[in-house]
Backbone as ProteinMPNN parsed JSONL, in Angstrom:
{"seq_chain_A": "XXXXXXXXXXXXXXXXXXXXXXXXXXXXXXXXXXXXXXXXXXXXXXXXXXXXXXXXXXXXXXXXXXXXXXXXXXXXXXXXXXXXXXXXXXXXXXXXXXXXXXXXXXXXXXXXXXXXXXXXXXXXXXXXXXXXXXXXXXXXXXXXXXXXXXXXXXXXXXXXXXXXXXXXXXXXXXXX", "coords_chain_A": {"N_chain_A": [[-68.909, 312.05, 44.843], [-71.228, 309.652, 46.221], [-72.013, 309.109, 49.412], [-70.699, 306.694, 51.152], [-70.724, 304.907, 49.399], [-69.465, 302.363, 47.651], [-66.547, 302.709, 45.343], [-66.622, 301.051, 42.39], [-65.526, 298.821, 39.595], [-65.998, 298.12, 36.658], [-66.245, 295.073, 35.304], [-66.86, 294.063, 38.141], [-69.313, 294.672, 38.591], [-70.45, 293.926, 36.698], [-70.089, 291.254, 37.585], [-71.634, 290.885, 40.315], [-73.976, 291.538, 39.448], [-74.643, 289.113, 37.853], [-74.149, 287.007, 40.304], [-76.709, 287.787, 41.078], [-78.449, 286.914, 39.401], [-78.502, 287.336, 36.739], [-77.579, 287.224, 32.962], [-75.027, 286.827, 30.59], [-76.03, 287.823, 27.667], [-74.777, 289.221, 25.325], [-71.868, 291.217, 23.408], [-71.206, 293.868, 22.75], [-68.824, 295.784, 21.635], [-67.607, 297.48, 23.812], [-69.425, 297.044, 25.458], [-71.316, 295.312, 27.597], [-74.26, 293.131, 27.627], [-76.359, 292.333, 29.754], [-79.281, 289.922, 30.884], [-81.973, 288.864, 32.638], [-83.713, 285.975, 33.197], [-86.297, 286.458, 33.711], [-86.648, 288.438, 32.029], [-85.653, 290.931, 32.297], [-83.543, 293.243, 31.793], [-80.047, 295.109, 31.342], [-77.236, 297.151, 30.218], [-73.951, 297.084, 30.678], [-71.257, 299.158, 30.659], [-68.005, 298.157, 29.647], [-65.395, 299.721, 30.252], [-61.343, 299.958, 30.017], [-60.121, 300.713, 32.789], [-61.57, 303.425, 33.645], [-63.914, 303.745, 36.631], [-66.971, 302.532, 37.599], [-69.276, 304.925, 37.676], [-71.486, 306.452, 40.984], [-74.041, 307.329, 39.62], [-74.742, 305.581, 37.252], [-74.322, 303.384, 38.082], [-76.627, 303.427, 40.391], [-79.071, 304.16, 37.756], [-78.524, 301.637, 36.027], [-79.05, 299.809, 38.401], [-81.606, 300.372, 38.39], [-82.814, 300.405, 36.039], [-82.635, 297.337, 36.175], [-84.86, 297.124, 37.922], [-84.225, 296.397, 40.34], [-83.487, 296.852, 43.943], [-80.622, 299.576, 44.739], [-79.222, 299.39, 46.882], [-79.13, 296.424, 46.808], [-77.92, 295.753, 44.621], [-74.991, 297.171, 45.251], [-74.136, 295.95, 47.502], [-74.285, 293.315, 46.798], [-72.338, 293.452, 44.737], [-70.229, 293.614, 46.273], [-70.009, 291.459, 47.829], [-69.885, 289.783, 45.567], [-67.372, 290.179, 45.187], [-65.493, 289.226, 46.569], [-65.607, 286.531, 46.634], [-63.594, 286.244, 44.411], [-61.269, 284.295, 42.933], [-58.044, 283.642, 43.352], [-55.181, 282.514, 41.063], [-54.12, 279.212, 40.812], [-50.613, 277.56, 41.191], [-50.676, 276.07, 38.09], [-51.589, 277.67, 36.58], [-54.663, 277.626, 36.623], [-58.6, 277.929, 38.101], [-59.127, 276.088, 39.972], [-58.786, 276.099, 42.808], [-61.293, 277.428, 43.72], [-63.493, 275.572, 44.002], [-62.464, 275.119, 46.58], [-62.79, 277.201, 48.411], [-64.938, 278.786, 47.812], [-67.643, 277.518, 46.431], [-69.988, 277.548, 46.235], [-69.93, 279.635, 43.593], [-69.262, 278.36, 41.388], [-71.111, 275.978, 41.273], [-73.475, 277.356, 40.827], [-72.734, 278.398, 37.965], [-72.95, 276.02, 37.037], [-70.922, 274.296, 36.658], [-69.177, 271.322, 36.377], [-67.867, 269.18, 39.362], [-64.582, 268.54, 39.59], [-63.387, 270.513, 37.707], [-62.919, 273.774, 36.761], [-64.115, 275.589, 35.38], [-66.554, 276.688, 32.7], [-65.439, 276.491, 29.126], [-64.713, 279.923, 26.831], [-64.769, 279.02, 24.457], [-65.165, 276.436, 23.642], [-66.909, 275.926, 24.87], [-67.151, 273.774, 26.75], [-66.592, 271.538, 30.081], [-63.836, 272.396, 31.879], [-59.993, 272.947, 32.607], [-59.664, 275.998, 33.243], [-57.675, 278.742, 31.791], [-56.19, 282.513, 31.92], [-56.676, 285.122, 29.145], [-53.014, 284.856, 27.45], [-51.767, 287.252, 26.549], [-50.342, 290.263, 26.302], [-51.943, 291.835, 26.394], [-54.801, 292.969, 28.046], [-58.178, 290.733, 29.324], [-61.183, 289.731, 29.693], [-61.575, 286.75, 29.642], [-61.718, 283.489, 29.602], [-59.771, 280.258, 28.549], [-59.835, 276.872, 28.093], [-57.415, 274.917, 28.285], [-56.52, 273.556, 25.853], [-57.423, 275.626, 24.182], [-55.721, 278.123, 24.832], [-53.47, 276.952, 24.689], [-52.975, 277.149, 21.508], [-53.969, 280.052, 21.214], [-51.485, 281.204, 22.966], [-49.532, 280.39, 20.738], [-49.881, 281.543, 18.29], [-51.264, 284.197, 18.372], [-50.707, 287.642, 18.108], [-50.585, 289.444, 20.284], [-49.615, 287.645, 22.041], [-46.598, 286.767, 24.109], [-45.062, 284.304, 22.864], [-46.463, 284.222, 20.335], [-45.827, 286.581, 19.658], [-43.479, 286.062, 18.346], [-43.839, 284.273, 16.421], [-44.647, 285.571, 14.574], [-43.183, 287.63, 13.841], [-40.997, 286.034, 12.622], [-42.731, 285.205, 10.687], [-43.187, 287.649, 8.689], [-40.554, 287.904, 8.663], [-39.496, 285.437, 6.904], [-41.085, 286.312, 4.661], [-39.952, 288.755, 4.001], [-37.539, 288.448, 3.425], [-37.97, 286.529, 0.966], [-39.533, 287.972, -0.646], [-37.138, 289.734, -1.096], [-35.183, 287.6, -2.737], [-36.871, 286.976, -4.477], [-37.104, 288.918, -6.337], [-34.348, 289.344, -7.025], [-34.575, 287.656, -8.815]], "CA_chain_A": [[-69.318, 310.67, 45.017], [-72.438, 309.686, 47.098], [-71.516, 308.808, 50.802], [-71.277, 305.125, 51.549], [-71.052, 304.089, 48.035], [-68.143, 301.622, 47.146], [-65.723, 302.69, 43.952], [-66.664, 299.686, 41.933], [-64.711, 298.47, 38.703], [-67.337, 297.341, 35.601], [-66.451, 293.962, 36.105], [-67.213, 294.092, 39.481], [-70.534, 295.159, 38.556], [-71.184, 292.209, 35.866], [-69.784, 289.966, 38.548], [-72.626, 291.347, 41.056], [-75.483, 291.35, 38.294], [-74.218, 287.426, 37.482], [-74.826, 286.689, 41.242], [-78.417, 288.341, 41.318], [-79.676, 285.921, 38.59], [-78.172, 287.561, 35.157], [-76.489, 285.961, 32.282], [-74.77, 287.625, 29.47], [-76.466, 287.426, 26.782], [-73.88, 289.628, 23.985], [-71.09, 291.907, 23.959], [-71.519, 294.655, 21.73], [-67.936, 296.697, 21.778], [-67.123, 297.495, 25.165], [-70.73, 297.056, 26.269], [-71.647, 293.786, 28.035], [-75.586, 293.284, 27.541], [-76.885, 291.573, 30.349], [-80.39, 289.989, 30.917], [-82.107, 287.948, 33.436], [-84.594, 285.097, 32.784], [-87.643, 287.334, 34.066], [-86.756, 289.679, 31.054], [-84.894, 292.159, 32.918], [-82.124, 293.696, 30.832], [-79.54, 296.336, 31.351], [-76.376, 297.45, 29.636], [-72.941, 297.846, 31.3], [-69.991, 299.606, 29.956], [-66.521, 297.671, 30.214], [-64.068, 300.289, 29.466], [-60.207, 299.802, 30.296], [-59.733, 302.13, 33.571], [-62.79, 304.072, 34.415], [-64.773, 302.97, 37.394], [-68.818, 302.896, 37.269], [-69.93, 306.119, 38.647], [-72.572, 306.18, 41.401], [-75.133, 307.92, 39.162], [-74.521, 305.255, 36.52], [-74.797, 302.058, 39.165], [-78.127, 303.473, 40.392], [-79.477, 303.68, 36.341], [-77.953, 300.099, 36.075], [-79.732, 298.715, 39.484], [-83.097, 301.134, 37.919], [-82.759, 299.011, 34.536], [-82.839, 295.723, 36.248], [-86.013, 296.945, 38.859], [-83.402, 296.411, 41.693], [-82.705, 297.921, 44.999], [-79.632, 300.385, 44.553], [-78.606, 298.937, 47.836], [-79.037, 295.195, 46.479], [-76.542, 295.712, 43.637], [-73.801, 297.487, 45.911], [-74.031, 294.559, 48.516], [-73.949, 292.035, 45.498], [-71.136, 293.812, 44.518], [-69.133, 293.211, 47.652], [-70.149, 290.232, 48.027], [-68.838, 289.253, 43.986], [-66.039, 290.582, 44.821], [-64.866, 288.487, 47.995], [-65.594, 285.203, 45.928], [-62.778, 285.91, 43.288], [-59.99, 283.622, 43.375], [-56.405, 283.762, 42.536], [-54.937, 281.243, 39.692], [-52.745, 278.23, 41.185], [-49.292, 277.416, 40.405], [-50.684, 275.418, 37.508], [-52.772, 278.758, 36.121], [-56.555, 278.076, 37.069], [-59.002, 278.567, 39.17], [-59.987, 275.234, 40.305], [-58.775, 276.389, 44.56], [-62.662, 277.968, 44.066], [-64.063, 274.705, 44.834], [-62.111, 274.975, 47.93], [-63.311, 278.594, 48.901], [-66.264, 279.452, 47.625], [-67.999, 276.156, 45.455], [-71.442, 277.981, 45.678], [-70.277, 280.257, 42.387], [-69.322, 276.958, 40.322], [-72.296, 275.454, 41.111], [-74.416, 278.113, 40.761], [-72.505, 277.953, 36.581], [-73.205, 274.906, 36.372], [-69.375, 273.409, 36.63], [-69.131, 269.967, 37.459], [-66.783, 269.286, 40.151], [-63.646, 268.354, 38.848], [-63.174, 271.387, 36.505], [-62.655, 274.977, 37.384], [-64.715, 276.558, 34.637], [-67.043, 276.274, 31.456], [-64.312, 277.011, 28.424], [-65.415, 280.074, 26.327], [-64.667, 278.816, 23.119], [-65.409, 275.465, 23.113], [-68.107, 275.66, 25.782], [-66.821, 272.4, 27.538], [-65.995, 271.933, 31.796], [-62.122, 272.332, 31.563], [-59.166, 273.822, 33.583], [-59.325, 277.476, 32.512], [-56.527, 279.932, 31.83], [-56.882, 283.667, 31.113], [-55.905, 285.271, 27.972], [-52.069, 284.842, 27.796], [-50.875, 288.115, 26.16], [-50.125, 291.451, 26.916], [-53.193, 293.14, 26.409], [-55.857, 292.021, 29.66], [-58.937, 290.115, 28.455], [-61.399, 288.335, 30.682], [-62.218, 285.634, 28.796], [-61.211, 282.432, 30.085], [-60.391, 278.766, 27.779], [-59.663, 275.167, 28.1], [-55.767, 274.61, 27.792], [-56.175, 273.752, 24.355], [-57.583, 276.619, 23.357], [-54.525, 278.618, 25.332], [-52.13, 277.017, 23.788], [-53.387, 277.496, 20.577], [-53.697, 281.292, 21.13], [-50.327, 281.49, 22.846], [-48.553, 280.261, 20.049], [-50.597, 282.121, 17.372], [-51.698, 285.33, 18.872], [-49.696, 288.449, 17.899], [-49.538, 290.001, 21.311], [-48.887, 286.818, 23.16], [-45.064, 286.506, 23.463], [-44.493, 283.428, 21.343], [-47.328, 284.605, 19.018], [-45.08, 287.566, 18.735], [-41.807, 285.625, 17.598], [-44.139, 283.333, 14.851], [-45.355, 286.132, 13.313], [-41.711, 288.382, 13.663], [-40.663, 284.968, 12.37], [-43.173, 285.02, 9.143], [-43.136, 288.312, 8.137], [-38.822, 287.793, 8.088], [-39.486, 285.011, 5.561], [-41.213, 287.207, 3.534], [-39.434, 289.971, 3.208], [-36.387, 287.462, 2.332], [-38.637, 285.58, 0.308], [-39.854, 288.877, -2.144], [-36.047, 290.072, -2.109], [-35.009, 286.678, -2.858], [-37.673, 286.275, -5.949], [-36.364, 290.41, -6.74], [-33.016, 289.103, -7.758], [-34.246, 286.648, -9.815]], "C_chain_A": [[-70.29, 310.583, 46.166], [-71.489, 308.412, 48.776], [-71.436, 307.328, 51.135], [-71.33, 304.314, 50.661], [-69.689, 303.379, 47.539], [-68.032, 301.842, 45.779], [-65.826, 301.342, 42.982], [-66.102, 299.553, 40.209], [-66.129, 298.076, 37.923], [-67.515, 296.167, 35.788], [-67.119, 293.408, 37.203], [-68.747, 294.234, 39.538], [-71.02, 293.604, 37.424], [-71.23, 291.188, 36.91], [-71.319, 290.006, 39.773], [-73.899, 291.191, 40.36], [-75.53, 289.576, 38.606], [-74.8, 286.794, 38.913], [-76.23, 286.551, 41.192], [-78.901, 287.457, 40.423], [-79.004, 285.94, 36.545], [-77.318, 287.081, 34.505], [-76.426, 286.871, 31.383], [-74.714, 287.531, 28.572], [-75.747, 287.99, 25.126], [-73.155, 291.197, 24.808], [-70.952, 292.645, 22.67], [-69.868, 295.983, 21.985], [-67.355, 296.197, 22.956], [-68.4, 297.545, 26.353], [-70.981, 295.864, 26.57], [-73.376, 293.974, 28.403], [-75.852, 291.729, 28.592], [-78.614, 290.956, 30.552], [-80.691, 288.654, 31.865], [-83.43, 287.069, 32.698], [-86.026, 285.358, 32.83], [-87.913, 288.096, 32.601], [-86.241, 290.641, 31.129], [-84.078, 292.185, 31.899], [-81.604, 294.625, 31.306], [-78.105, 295.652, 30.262], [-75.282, 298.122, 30.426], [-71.35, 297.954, 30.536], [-68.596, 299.228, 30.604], [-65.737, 298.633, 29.875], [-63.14, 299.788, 30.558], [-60.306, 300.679, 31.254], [-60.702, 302.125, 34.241], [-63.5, 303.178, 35.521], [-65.948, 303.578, 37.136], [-69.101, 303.892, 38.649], [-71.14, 305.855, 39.618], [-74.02, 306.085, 40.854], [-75.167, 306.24, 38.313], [-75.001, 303.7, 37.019], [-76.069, 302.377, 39.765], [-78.902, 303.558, 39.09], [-79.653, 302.442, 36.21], [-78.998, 299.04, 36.961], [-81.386, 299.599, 38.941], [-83.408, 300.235, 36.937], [-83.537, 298.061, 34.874], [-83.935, 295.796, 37.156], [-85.301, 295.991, 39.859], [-83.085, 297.564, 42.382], [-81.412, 298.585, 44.796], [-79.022, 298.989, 45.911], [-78.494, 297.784, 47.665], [-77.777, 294.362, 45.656], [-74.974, 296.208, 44.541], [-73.252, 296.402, 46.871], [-73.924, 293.165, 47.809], [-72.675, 291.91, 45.658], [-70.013, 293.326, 45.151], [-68.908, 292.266, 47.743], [-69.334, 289.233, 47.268], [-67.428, 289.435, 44.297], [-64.762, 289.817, 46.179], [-64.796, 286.965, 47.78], [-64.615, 285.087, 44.613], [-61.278, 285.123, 43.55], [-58.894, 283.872, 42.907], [-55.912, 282.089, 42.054], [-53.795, 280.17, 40.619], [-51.79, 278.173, 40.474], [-49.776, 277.048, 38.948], [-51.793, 276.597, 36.288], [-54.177, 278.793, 36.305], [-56.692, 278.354, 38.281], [-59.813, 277.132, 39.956], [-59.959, 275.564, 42.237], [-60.388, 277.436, 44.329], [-63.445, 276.98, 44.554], [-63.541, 274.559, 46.281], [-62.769, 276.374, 49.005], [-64.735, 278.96, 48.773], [-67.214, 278.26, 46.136], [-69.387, 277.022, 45.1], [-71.402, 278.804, 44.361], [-69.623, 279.045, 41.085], [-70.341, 276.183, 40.555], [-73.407, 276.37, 40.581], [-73.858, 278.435, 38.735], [-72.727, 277.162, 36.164], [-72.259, 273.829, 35.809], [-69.329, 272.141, 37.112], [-67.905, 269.983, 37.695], [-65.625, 268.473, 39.654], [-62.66, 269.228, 37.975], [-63.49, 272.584, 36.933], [-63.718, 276.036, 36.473], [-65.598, 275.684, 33.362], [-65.921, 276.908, 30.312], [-65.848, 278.435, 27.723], [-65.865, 280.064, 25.197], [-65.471, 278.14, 22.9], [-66.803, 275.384, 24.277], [-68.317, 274.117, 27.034], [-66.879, 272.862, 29.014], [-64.683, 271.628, 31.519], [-61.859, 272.897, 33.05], [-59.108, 275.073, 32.656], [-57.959, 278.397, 33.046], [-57.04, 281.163, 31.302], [-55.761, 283.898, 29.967], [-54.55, 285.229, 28.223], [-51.054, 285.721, 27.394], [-50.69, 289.208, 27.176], [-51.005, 292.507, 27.387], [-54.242, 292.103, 27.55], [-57.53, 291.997, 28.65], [-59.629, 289.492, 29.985], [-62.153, 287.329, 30.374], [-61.008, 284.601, 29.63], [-61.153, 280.97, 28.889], [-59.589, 278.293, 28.322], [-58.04, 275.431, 27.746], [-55.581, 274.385, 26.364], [-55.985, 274.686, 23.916], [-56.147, 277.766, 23.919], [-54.055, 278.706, 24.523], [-52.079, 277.568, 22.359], [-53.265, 279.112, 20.42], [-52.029, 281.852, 21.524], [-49.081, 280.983, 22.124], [-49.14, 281.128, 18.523], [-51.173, 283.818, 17.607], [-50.8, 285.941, 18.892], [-49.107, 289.233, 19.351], [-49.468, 289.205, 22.785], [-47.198, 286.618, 22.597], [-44.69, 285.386, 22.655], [-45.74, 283.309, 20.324], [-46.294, 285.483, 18.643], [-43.814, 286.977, 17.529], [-42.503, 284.901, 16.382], [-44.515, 284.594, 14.146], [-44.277, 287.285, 13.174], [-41.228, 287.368, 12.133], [-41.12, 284.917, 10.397], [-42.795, 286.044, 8.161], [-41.17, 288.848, 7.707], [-38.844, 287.395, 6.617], [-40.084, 285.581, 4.673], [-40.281, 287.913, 3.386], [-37.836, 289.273, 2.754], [-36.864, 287.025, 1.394], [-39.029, 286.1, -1.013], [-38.047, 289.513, -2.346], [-35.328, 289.141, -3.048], [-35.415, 286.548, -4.535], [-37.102, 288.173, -7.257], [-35.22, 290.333, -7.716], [-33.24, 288.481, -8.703], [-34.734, 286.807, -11.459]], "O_chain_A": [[-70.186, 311.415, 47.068], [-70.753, 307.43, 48.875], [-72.535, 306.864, 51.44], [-71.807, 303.185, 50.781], [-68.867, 304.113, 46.991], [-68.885, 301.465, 44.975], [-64.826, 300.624, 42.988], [-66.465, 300.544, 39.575], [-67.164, 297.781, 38.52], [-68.563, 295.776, 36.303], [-67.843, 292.413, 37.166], [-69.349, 293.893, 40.556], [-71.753, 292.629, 37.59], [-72.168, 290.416, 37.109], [-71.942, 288.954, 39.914], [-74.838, 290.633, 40.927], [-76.273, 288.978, 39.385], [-75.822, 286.113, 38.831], [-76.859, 285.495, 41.246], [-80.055, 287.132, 40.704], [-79.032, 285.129, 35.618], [-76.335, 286.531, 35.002], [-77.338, 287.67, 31.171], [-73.645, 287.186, 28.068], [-76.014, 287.454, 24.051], [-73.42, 291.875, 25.8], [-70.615, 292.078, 21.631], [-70.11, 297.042, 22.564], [-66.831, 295.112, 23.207], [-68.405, 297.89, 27.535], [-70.852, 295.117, 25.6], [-73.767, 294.768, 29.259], [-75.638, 290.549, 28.316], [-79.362, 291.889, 30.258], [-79.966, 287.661, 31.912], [-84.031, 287.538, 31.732], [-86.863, 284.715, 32.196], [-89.023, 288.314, 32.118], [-86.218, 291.408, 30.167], [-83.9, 291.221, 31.154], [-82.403, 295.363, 31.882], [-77.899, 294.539, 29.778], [-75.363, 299.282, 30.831], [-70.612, 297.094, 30.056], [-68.11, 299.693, 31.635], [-65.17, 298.31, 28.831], [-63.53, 299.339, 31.636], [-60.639, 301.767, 30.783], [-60.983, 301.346, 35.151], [-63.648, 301.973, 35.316], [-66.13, 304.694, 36.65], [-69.132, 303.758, 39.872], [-71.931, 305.019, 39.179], [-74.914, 305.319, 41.212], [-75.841, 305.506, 39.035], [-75.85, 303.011, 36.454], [-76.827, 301.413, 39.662], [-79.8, 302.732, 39.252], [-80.793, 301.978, 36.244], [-79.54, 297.999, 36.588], [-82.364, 299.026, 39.421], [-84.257, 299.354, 37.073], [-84.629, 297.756, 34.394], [-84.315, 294.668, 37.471], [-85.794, 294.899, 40.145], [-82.676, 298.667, 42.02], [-80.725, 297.597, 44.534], [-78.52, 297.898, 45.639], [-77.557, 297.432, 48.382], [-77.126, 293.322, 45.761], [-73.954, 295.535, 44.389], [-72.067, 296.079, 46.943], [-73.51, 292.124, 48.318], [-71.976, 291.067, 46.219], [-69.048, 292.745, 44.654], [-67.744, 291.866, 47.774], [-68.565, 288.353, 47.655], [-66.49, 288.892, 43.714], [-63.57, 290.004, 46.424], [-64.13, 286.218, 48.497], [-64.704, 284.129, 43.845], [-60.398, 285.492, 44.328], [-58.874, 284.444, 41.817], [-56.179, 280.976, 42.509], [-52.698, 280.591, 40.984], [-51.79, 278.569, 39.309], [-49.218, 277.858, 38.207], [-52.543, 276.195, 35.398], [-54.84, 279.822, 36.174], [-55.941, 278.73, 39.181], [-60.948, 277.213, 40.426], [-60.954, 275.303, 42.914], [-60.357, 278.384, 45.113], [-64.158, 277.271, 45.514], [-64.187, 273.903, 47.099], [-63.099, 276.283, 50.187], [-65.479, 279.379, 49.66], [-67.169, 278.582, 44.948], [-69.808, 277.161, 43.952], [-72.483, 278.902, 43.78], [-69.737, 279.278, 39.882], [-70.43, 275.424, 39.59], [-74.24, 275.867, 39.827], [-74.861, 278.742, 38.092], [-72.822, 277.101, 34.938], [-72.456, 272.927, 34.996], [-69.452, 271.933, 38.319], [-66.991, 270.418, 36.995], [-66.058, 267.42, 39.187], [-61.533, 268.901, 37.604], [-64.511, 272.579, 37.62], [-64.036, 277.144, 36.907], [-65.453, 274.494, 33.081], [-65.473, 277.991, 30.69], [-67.07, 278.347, 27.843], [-66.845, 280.657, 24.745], [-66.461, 278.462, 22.243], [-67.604, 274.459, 24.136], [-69.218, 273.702, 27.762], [-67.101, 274.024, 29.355], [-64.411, 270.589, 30.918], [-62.561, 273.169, 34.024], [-58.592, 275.104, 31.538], [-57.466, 278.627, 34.15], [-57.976, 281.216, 30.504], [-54.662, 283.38, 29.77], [-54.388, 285.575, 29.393], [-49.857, 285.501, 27.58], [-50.811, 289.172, 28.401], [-50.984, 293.449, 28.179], [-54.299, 290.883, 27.703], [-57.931, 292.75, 27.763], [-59.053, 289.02, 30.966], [-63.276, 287.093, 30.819], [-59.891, 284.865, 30.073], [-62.206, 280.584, 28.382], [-58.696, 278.839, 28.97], [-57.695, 276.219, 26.866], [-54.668, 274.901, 25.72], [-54.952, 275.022, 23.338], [-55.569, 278.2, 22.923], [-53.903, 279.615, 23.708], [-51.209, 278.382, 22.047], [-52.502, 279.519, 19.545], [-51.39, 282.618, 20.803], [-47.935, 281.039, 22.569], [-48.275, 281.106, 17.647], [-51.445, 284.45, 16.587], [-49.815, 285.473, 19.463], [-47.95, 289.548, 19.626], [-49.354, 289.6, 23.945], [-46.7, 286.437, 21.485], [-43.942, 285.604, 21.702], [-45.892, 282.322, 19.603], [-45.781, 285.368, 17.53], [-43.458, 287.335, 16.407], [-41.862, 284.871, 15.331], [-44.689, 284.474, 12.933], [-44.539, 288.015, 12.217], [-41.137, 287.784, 10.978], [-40.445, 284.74, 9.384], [-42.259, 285.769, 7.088], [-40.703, 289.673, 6.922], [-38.564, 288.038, 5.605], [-39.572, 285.377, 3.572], [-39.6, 287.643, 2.397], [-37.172, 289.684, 1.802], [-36.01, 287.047, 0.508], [-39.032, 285.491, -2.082], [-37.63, 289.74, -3.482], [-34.85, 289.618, -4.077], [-34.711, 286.205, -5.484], [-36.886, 288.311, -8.461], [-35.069, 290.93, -8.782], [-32.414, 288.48, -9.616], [-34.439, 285.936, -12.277]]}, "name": "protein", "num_of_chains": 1, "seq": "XXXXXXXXXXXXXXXXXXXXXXXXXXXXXXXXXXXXXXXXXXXXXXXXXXXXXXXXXXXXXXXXXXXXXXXXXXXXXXXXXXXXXXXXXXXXXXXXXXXXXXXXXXXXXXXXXXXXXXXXXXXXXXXXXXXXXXXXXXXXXXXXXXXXXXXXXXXXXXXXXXXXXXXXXXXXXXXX"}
């Protein structure tokens, strides 16, 4: 690893781009395609785990015709503005800490996030299963997933739940 260079998470690295100007324009797999309004583009790889190698974060800050040293100090920076969820699950205590990255989204005050479903200003929650996601929606949309979504826990029990009544339902029609 190169001397002086902070271990940085992928995220961590979108979050740092997002600062600098970039918006994410599609998500191709586990690839998040970023691009700035100049035209700039790069491509950064979300996997589960791995952190973004040095070599890989200088490419990245080469891409976007940025300083190496611009993106690492982003970085830091992104990463000192993330909030933790209130009792109530969002993130609205960011207007209390750090307001300049909801303004700089374009959140009106009141509302902790843009949803990413419905594209509204809501209170956002993150995904509510088992598997980690960083997608954020609107309470509706939540609920909606955590009662429907197989590996949120009461997604799991409706769909334990369905696939019961079936298989009663074909022995049931079996007998008859």
């Amino acid at each position: 690893m190169s001397a002086g260079v902070p271990v940085l998470k992928p995220l961590q690295v979108v979050r740092a781009l997002e600062a600098l100007g970039f918006a994410e324009v599609r998500q191709r797999g586990s690839h998040k395609q970023l691009r700035h309004p100049d035209g700039r583009g790069t491509t950064v790889p979300v996997h589960q785990g791995p952190d973004i190698s040095p070599s890989l974060l200088r490419n990245i800050a080469r891409d976007d015709g940025l300083p190496f040293e611009a993106v690492v100090q982003a970085a830091v920076a992104a990463e000192n503005t993330v909030a933790e969820p209130n009792a109530r699950g969002c993130y609205c205590g960011l207007w209390d800490t750090h307001p300049e990255v909801l303004e700089r989204r374009g959140v009106p005050r009141g509302y902790c996030g843009l949803c990413r479903v419905c594209g509204r200003p809501r209170h956002l929650r993150h995904f509510p299963g088992a598997a980690p996601a960083t997608l954020a929606w609107c309470d509706w949309h939540y609920r909606r997933v955590a009662l429907t979504h197989p590996s949120a826990p009461l997604g799991c029990l409706l769909w334990l739940a369905v696939a019961a009544g079936l298989v009663f339902l074909l022995r049931w029609l079996g007998r008859a």
